[in-house]
Coordinates of C-alpha atoms in Angstrom, one line a residue:
M1 CA -11.1 26.1 40.9
P2 CA -14.2 28.1 39.8
D3 CA -16.2 26.0 37.2
F4 CA -16.1 28.3 34.5
V5 CA -12.3 29.1 34.6
A6 CA -11.7 25.5 34.5
R7 CA -14.1 25.3 31.6
W8 CA -12.3 28.0 29.7
R9 CA -8.8 26.3 30.1
A10 CA -10.0 23.0 29.1
I11 CA -11.3 24.4 25.7
A12 CA -8.5 26.7 24.9
V13 CA -5.6 24.9 26.5
A14 CA -3.8 23.7 23.4
A15 CA -4.2 27.0 21.7
L16 CA -3.1 29.0 24.6
A17 CA 0.3 27.0 24.5
S18 CA 1.1 28.3 21.2
L19 CA 0.2 32.1 21.9
P20 CA 3.5 34.0 21.3
V21 CA 2.9 36.8 24.4
S22 CA 4.6 38.0 26.8
M23 CA 2.7 36.2 29.4
A24 CA 3.6 32.8 28.1
S25 CA 5.6 31.9 31.6
A26 CA 4.5 32.1 34.9
P27 CA 6.0 31.5 38.4
A28 CA 4.3 29.2 41.1
L29 CA 0.8 29.6 42.2
A30 CA 0.4 32.6 44.8
I31 CA -2.7 34.6 44.1
P32 CA -5.8 33.0 45.5
E33 CA -8.4 32.2 42.6
E34 CA -11.5 33.8 44.6
A35 CA -9.3 36.9 44.6
A36 CA -8.9 36.8 41.2
M37 CA -12.4 36.5 40.5
K38 CA -13.5 39.3 42.2
K39 CA -11.4 41.6 39.8
L40 CA -14.2 40.9 37.6
A41 CA -16.7 42.9 39.5
V42 CA -15.8 45.7 37.4
I43 CA -17.1 44.1 34.5
P44 CA -20.9 44.0 34.5
V45 CA -22.7 41.3 32.3
F46 CA -26.2 41.9 30.9
L47 CA -28.3 38.6 31.0
L48 CA -31.9 37.5 31.0
T49 CA -33.6 37.1 34.5
S50 CA -37.1 36.9 36.2
E51 CA -38.1 40.3 37.8
Q52 CA -36.6 38.8 41.2
G53 CA -33.0 38.6 39.2
I54 CA -33.0 35.0 39.0
P55 CA -31.2 34.1 35.6
L56 CA -33.2 32.6 33.1
P57 CA -31.4 30.2 30.7
I58 CA -32.9 29.0 27.2
P59 CA -33.4 25.1 26.5
R60 CA -31.3 23.9 23.9
G61 CA -31.2 20.5 23.4
D62 CA -30.0 18.5 26.6
N63 CA -28.4 21.7 28.0
L64 CA -29.1 25.0 29.1
I65 CA -27.8 28.4 27.5
L66 CA -27.3 31.8 29.2
P67 CA -25.7 34.2 27.2
M68 CA -23.7 36.9 29.2
F69 CA -23.4 40.1 27.0
L70 CA -20.9 42.9 27.7
Q71 CA -23.2 45.4 25.6
K72 CA -26.8 46.3 27.2
E73 CA -28.2 46.5 23.5
R74 CA -27.2 43.0 22.7
A75 CA -29.0 41.9 25.9
N76 CA -31.8 43.9 24.9
Q77 CA -32.0 42.4 21.4
E78 CA -32.1 38.7 23.0
L79 CA -34.8 39.8 25.4
V80 CA -37.2 40.7 22.4
T81 CA -36.5 37.2 21.1
F82 CA -37.4 35.5 24.4
E83 CA -40.4 37.4 24.4
K84 CA -41.6 36.7 21.4
A85 CA -40.8 33.0 21.8
N86 CA -42.1 33.2 25.4
P87 CA -45.4 35.4 25.3
N88 CA -46.6 34.5 28.4
A89 CA -43.2 34.8 30.4
T90 CA -42.0 37.6 32.4
A91 CA -38.1 38.7 31.7
K92 CA -36.1 41.6 31.9
V93 CA -32.4 42.4 31.4
S94 CA -30.2 42.7 34.4
A95 CA -26.6 44.2 35.0
I96 CA -24.6 41.7 37.3
P97 CA -20.9 41.7 38.0
M98 CA -19.5 39.1 36.1
N99 CA -18.1 37.2 39.1
V100 CA -21.3 37.4 40.6
A101 CA -23.3 36.2 37.3
N102 CA -20.5 33.3 37.2
A103 CA -21.1 32.1 40.8
K104 CA -25.2 32.3 40.4
V105 CA -24.8 29.9 37.5
N106 CA -22.6 27.5 39.6
E107 CA -24.7 27.6 42.0
M108 CA -27.7 26.7 39.4
N109 CA -25.6 23.9 37.9
I110 CA -25.0 22.2 41.2
K111 CA -28.9 22.1 41.3
L112 CA -29.1 20.7 38.0
K113 CA -26.7 18.2 38.4
D114 CA -28.9 15.4 39.6
K115 CA -31.2 16.4 36.7
G116 CA -28.1 15.8 34.0
K117 CA -28.4 19.1 32.8
Q118 CA -25.6 22.0 32.7
I119 CA -26.0 25.7 32.1
V120 CA -23.6 27.0 29.5
S121 CA -22.9 30.6 29.8
P122 CA -20.8 32.2 27.3
I123 CA -19.8 35.9 27.4
V124 CA -20.7 37.7 24.5
G125 CA -18.7 40.7 23.2
S126 CA -18.6 42.9 20.3
A127 CA -17.8 41.8 17.1
E128 CA -15.2 44.6 16.8
D129 CA -13.4 43.5 19.7
M130 CA -13.3 40.1 18.2
N131 CA -11.9 41.1 15.1
Q132 CA -9.1 43.5 16.5
A133 CA -8.1 40.7 18.8
V134 CA -7.8 38.1 15.8
S135 CA -5.9 40.6 13.8
I136 CA -3.4 41.4 16.4
L137 CA -2.7 37.5 16.9
E138 CA -2.8 37.1 13.3
K139 CA 0.1 39.6 13.0
Q140 CA 2.3 37.6 15.8
G141 CA 2.0 34.7 13.7
V142 CA -0.7 32.6 15.7
S143 CA -2.6 30.4 13.3
K144 CA -6.3 30.9 12.4
E145 CA -6.8 27.5 13.7
D146 CA -5.2 28.0 17.1
I147 CA -7.0 31.4 17.2
Q148 CA -10.6 30.0 16.9
K149 CA -9.6 27.4 19.4
G150 CA -8.1 29.5 22.1
L151 CA -10.0 33.1 21.9
S152 CA -13.4 33.1 23.2
V153 CA -13.6 36.6 25.4
P154 CA -10.8 39.0 24.1
V155 CA -8.8 41.0 26.3
F156 CA -6.3 43.6 25.6
F157 CA -3.0 44.7 27.6
H158 CA 0.2 46.4 26.4
K159 CA 3.6 45.5 25.7
P160 CA 5.2 47.2 28.1
F161 CA 2.5 46.8 30.6
L162 CA 0.8 50.2 31.3
T163 CA -0.4 50.8 35.3
I164 CA -2.6 52.2 37.1
K165 CA -2.4 53.7 40.8
T166 CA -5.0 51.7 43.1
P167 CA -5.1 52.1 46.8
E168 CA -2.9 48.7 47.1
G169 CA -0.2 50.3 44.9
S170 CA 0.5 50.3 40.9
R171 CA -0.9 47.4 38.9
G172 CA -0.9 46.1 35.0
V173 CA -4.1 46.9 33.4
F174 CA -6.2 44.6 31.1
F175 CA -9.0 46.0 29.3
M176 CA -12.0 44.5 27.9
T177 CA -12.4 46.5 24.6
Y178 CA -9.5 47.3 22.1
K179 CA -11.1 51.0 22.4
D180 CA -10.1 51.7 25.9
A181 CA -6.8 49.9 25.2
T182 CA -5.9 52.2 22.4
T183 CA -7.2 55.4 24.2
A184 CA -4.9 54.5 27.2
S185 CA -1.8 54.1 25.0
S186 CA -2.9 57.3 23.2
R187 CA -2.1 59.3 26.5
V188 CA 1.5 57.8 26.7
Q189 CA 3.9 60.2 25.8
G190 CA 7.1 59.3 23.5
A191 CA 6.9 55.8 21.9
K192 CA 3.6 54.1 22.0
P193 CA 3.4 50.5 23.9
E194 CA 1.9 47.6 21.2
I195 CA -1.3 46.5 22.3
M196 CA -1.7 43.1 22.7
A197 CA -4.5 40.4 22.7
V198 CA -5.3 37.3 24.6
D199 CA -8.2 35.3 25.9
L200 CA -10.1 36.3 29.2
T201 CA -8.8 32.8 30.5
N202 CA -5.1 33.7 29.7
A203 CA -5.5 37.0 31.7
L204 CA -7.1 35.4 34.9
A205 CA -4.5 32.5 34.5
Q206 CA -1.7 35.2 34.9
I207 CA -3.2 36.9 37.7
I208 CA -3.8 33.8 39.7
D209 CA -0.4 32.4 38.8
E210 CA 1.5 35.4 39.8
K211 CA 3.5 35.3 43.2
K212 CA 2.4 39.1 43.8
D213 CA -1.2 40.6 43.3
Q214 CA 0.1 42.7 40.1
F215 CA -2.8 43.3 37.8
V216 CA -6.4 44.9 37.6
F217 CA -9.1 44.6 34.8
Y218 CA -9.8 48.4 33.9
P219 CA -13.4 49.1 34.6
T220 CA -15.8 48.8 31.3
K221 CA -17.9 51.6 30.1
A222 CA -21.1 49.8 31.4
F223 CA -19.6 49.6 34.7
F224 CA -19.2 53.6 34.5
A225 CA -22.9 54.1 33.1
L226 CA -24.2 51.7 36.0
M227 CA -22.0 53.7 38.9
K228 CA -23.5 57.3 36.8
E229 CA -27.2 55.6 37.2
Q230 CA -27.2 54.6 41.0
K231 CA -25.7 57.9 41.8
A232 CA -28.3 59.7 40.2
S233 CA -31.1 57.5 41.6
N234 CA -29.5 58.1 45.2

Protein backbone atom coordinates (compact mmCIF):
# COMPACT_ATOMS: atom_id res chain seq x y z
CA MET A 1 0.00 0.00 0.00
CA PRO A 2 1.32 3.50 -0.82
CA ASP A 3 2.61 5.17 2.33
CA PHE A 4 0.27 8.13 2.27
CA VAL A 5 -2.85 5.98 1.89
CA ALA A 6 -1.79 3.90 4.87
CA ARG A 7 -1.05 7.03 6.86
CA TRP A 8 -4.41 8.65 6.11
CA ARG A 9 -6.30 5.45 6.86
CA ALA A 10 -4.53 5.10 10.20
CA ILE A 11 -5.40 8.67 11.17
CA ALA A 12 -9.03 8.45 10.11
CA VAL A 13 -9.94 4.84 10.84
CA ALA A 14 -12.08 5.50 13.93
CA ALA A 15 -14.05 8.30 12.36
CA LEU A 16 -14.47 6.67 8.97
CA ALA A 17 -16.34 3.77 10.50
CA SER A 18 -18.95 6.16 11.82
CA LEU A 19 -19.53 8.20 8.68
CA PRO A 20 -23.10 7.36 7.57
CA VAL A 21 -22.52 7.52 3.82
CA SER A 22 -23.51 5.18 1.02
CA MET A 23 -19.88 4.08 0.64
CA ALA A 24 -19.74 2.35 4.02
CA SER A 25 -19.69 -1.22 2.75
CA ALA A 26 -17.39 -2.58 0.06
CA PRO A 27 -16.78 -5.95 -1.57
CA ALA A 28 -13.51 -7.84 -1.63
CA LEU A 29 -10.30 -6.16 -2.80
CA ALA A 30 -10.03 -6.15 -6.59
CA ILE A 31 -8.78 -2.83 -8.00
CA PRO A 32 -4.98 -2.54 -7.72
CA GLU A 33 -3.93 0.37 -5.54
CA GLU A 34 -1.50 1.53 -8.20
CA ALA A 35 -4.41 1.89 -10.63
CA ALA A 36 -6.39 3.84 -8.03
CA MET A 37 -3.46 6.17 -7.41
CA LYS A 38 -3.15 6.92 -11.12
CA LYS A 39 -6.64 8.40 -11.00
CA LEU A 40 -5.14 11.26 -8.96
CA ALA A 41 -3.18 12.38 -12.03
CA VAL A 42 -5.97 14.85 -12.89
CA ILE A 43 -5.45 16.59 -9.54
CA PRO A 44 -2.33 18.76 -9.66
CA VAL A 45 -0.84 19.90 -6.39
CA PHE A 46 1.39 22.93 -6.02
CA LEU A 47 4.48 22.70 -3.85
CA LEU A 48 7.81 24.37 -3.28
CA THR A 49 10.65 22.86 -5.26
CA SER A 50 14.16 23.71 -6.37
CA GLU A 51 14.71 25.02 -9.88
CA GLN A 52 15.29 21.38 -10.87
CA GLY A 53 11.87 20.38 -9.53
CA ILE A 54 13.09 18.66 -6.35
CA PRO A 55 10.60 19.15 -3.47
CA LEU A 56 11.78 21.46 -0.68
CA PRO A 57 10.38 20.30 2.66
CA ILE A 58 10.53 22.75 5.57
CA PRO A 59 12.25 21.58 8.81
CA ARG A 60 9.87 21.49 11.75
CA GLY A 61 11.04 19.72 14.88
CA ASP A 62 12.27 16.24 14.08
CA ASN A 63 10.31 16.05 10.85
CA LEU A 64 10.09 17.86 7.54
CA ILE A 65 6.88 19.48 6.31
CA LEU A 66 5.99 19.64 2.62
CA PRO A 67 2.51 21.11 2.12
CA MET A 68 0.81 20.17 -1.14
CA PHE A 69 -1.61 22.94 -2.08
CA LEU A 70 -4.63 22.42 -4.31
CA GLN A 71 -4.69 26.15 -5.11
CA LYS A 72 -1.68 27.82 -6.75
CA GLU A 73 -2.37 31.07 -4.89
CA ARG A 74 -1.80 29.38 -1.53
CA ALA A 75 1.46 27.88 -2.76
CA ASN A 76 2.60 31.33 -3.91
CA GLN A 77 1.96 32.66 -0.42
CA GLU A 78 4.04 29.82 1.00
CA LEU A 79 6.82 30.69 -1.43
CA VAL A 80 6.90 34.30 -0.21
CA THR A 81 7.16 33.10 3.39
CA PHE A 82 9.90 30.63 2.46
CA GLU A 83 11.96 33.24 0.60
CA LYS A 84 11.76 35.64 3.54
CA ALA A 85 13.01 32.94 5.90
CA ASN A 86 15.63 31.67 3.44
CA PRO A 87 16.90 34.70 1.46
CA ASN A 88 19.82 32.77 -0.02
CA ALA A 89 17.73 29.81 -1.20
CA THR A 90 16.31 29.50 -4.70
CA ALA A 91 12.81 28.05 -4.88
CA LYS A 92 9.76 28.04 -7.09
CA VAL A 93 6.21 26.73 -7.12
CA SER A 94 5.85 23.57 -9.19
CA ALA A 95 2.63 21.91 -10.31
CA ILE A 96 2.86 18.14 -10.03
CA PRO A 97 0.12 15.48 -10.40
CA MET A 98 -0.85 14.30 -6.94
CA ASN A 99 0.14 10.69 -7.61
CA VAL A 100 3.57 11.78 -8.87
CA ALA A 101 4.11 14.13 -5.92
CA ASN A 102 3.26 11.32 -3.53
CA ALA A 103 5.74 9.00 -5.25
CA LYS A 104 8.47 11.63 -4.95
CA VAL A 105 7.79 12.04 -1.23
CA ASN A 106 7.85 8.28 -0.70
CA GLU A 107 11.21 8.05 -2.46
CA MET A 108 12.62 10.84 -0.31
CA ASN A 109 11.28 9.23 2.86
CA ILE A 110 13.06 5.97 2.02
CA LYS A 111 16.35 7.88 1.86
CA LEU A 112 15.58 9.75 5.09
CA LYS A 113 14.63 6.65 7.06
CA ASP A 114 18.20 5.93 8.18
CA LYS A 115 18.46 9.50 9.47
CA GLY A 116 15.37 9.09 11.62
CA LYS A 117 13.45 11.78 9.76
CA GLN A 118 10.25 11.80 7.77
CA ILE A 119 8.56 14.14 5.35
CA VAL A 120 4.96 14.91 6.31
CA SER A 121 3.04 16.11 3.27
CA PRO A 122 -0.43 17.43 4.15
CA ILE A 123 -2.72 18.29 1.26
CA VAL A 124 -4.08 21.80 1.75
CA GLY A 125 -7.36 22.68 0.09
CA SER A 126 -9.67 25.66 0.44
CA ALA A 127 -11.38 26.64 3.68
CA GLU A 128 -14.65 26.92 1.75
CA ASP A 129 -14.58 23.27 0.67
CA MET A 130 -13.70 22.14 4.17
CA ASN A 131 -16.57 24.16 5.65
CA GLN A 132 -19.01 22.76 3.12
CA ALA A 133 -17.90 19.19 3.84
CA VAL A 134 -18.21 19.74 7.60
CA SER A 135 -21.71 21.15 7.14
CA ILE A 136 -22.79 18.18 4.99
CA LEU A 137 -21.46 15.63 7.50
CA GLU A 138 -23.02 17.44 10.46
CA LYS A 139 -26.39 17.33 8.70
CA GLN A 140 -25.91 13.56 8.41
CA GLY A 141 -25.48 13.39 12.17
CA VAL A 142 -21.71 12.89 12.30
CA SER A 143 -20.24 14.33 15.48
CA LYS A 144 -17.81 17.23 15.40
CA GLU A 145 -15.23 15.03 17.10
CA ASP A 146 -15.46 12.34 14.42
CA ILE A 147 -15.34 14.93 11.66
CA GLN A 148 -12.23 16.47 13.18
CA LYS A 149 -10.57 13.07 13.38
CA GLY A 150 -11.61 11.74 10.00
CA LEU A 151 -11.86 14.69 7.62
CA SER A 152 -8.59 16.01 6.24
CA VAL A 153 -9.06 16.38 2.47
CA PRO A 154 -12.74 16.72 1.55
CA VAL A 155 -14.10 14.97 -1.53
CA PHE A 156 -17.65 15.38 -2.82
CA PHE A 157 -19.96 13.00 -4.66
CA HIS A 158 -23.67 12.60 -5.28
CA LYS A 159 -26.39 10.31 -4.05
CA PRO A 160 -27.18 8.71 -6.40
CA PHE A 161 -23.75 8.88 -8.04
CA LEU A 162 -23.42 11.05 -11.13
CA THR A 163 -21.57 9.32 -13.94
CA ILE A 164 -19.53 10.45 -16.91
CA LYS A 165 -18.58 8.60 -20.07
CA THR A 166 -14.94 7.57 -20.39
CA PRO A 167 -13.17 5.48 -23.06
CA GLU A 168 -13.55 2.56 -20.65
CA GLY A 169 -17.27 3.14 -20.05
CA SER A 170 -19.41 5.04 -17.55
CA ARG A 171 -17.79 5.91 -14.22
CA GLY A 172 -19.06 7.44 -10.98
CA VAL A 173 -17.44 10.79 -10.26
CA PHE A 174 -15.69 12.18 -7.19
CA PHE A 175 -15.16 15.94 -7.08
CA MET A 176 -12.39 17.78 -5.24
CA THR A 177 -14.42 20.97 -4.90
CA TYR A 178 -17.95 21.68 -3.75
CA LYS A 179 -18.35 24.14 -6.62
CA ASP A 180 -17.67 21.46 -9.24
CA ALA A 181 -20.07 19.08 -7.50
CA THR A 182 -22.76 21.77 -7.40
CA THR A 183 -22.26 22.67 -11.06
CA ALA A 184 -22.57 19.00 -12.03
CA SER A 185 -25.79 18.48 -10.09
CA SER A 186 -27.30 21.68 -11.51
CA ARG A 187 -27.13 20.12 -14.98
CA VAL A 188 -29.28 17.17 -13.94
CA GLN A 189 -32.85 17.43 -15.16
CA GLY A 190 -35.58 16.78 -12.65
CA ALA A 191 -34.86 16.00 -9.00
CA LYS A 192 -31.35 17.07 -8.02
CA PRO A 193 -29.07 14.45 -6.46
CA GLU A 194 -27.89 15.06 -2.92
CA ILE A 195 -24.29 16.20 -2.52
CA MET A 196 -22.36 14.06 -0.05
CA ALA A 197 -18.88 14.41 1.42
CA VAL A 198 -16.11 12.08 2.58
CA ASP A 199 -12.38 12.29 3.13
CA LEU A 200 -10.07 11.55 0.22
CA THR A 201 -8.97 8.39 2.01
CA ASN A 202 -12.58 7.13 1.84
CA ALA A 203 -12.78 7.78 -1.87
CA LEU A 204 -9.51 5.98 -2.52
CA ALA A 205 -10.53 3.07 -0.30
CA GLN A 206 -13.81 2.74 -2.17
CA ILE A 207 -12.04 2.74 -5.54
CA ILE A 208 -9.54 0.15 -4.35
CA ASP A 209 -12.13 -2.11 -2.72
CA GLU A 210 -14.58 -2.29 -5.62
CA LYS A 211 -14.60 -5.47 -7.72
CA LYS A 212 -14.64 -3.42 -10.91
CA ASP A 213 -13.17 -0.10 -12.00
CA GLN A 214 -16.19 2.11 -11.33
CA PHE A 215 -14.95 5.58 -10.34
CA VAL A 216 -12.90 8.55 -11.51
CA PHE A 217 -11.89 11.91 -10.07
CA TYR A 218 -13.14 14.95 -11.92
CA PRO A 219 -10.21 17.08 -13.15
CA THR A 220 -9.74 20.19 -11.04
CA LYS A 221 -9.84 23.75 -12.32
CA ALA A 222 -6.06 23.86 -11.94
CA PHE A 223 -5.72 20.80 -14.21
CA PHE A 224 -7.68 22.47 -17.02
CA ALA A 225 -5.66 25.68 -16.58
CA LEU A 226 -2.37 23.79 -16.82
CA MET A 227 -3.55 21.93 -19.92
CA LYS A 228 -4.50 25.27 -21.51
CA GLU A 229 -1.08 26.72 -20.66
CA GLN A 230 0.67 23.68 -22.06
CA LYS A 231 -1.32 23.85 -25.29
CA ALA A 232 -0.54 27.54 -25.66
CA SER A 233 3.19 26.97 -25.12
CA ASN A 234 3.22 24.30 -27.81
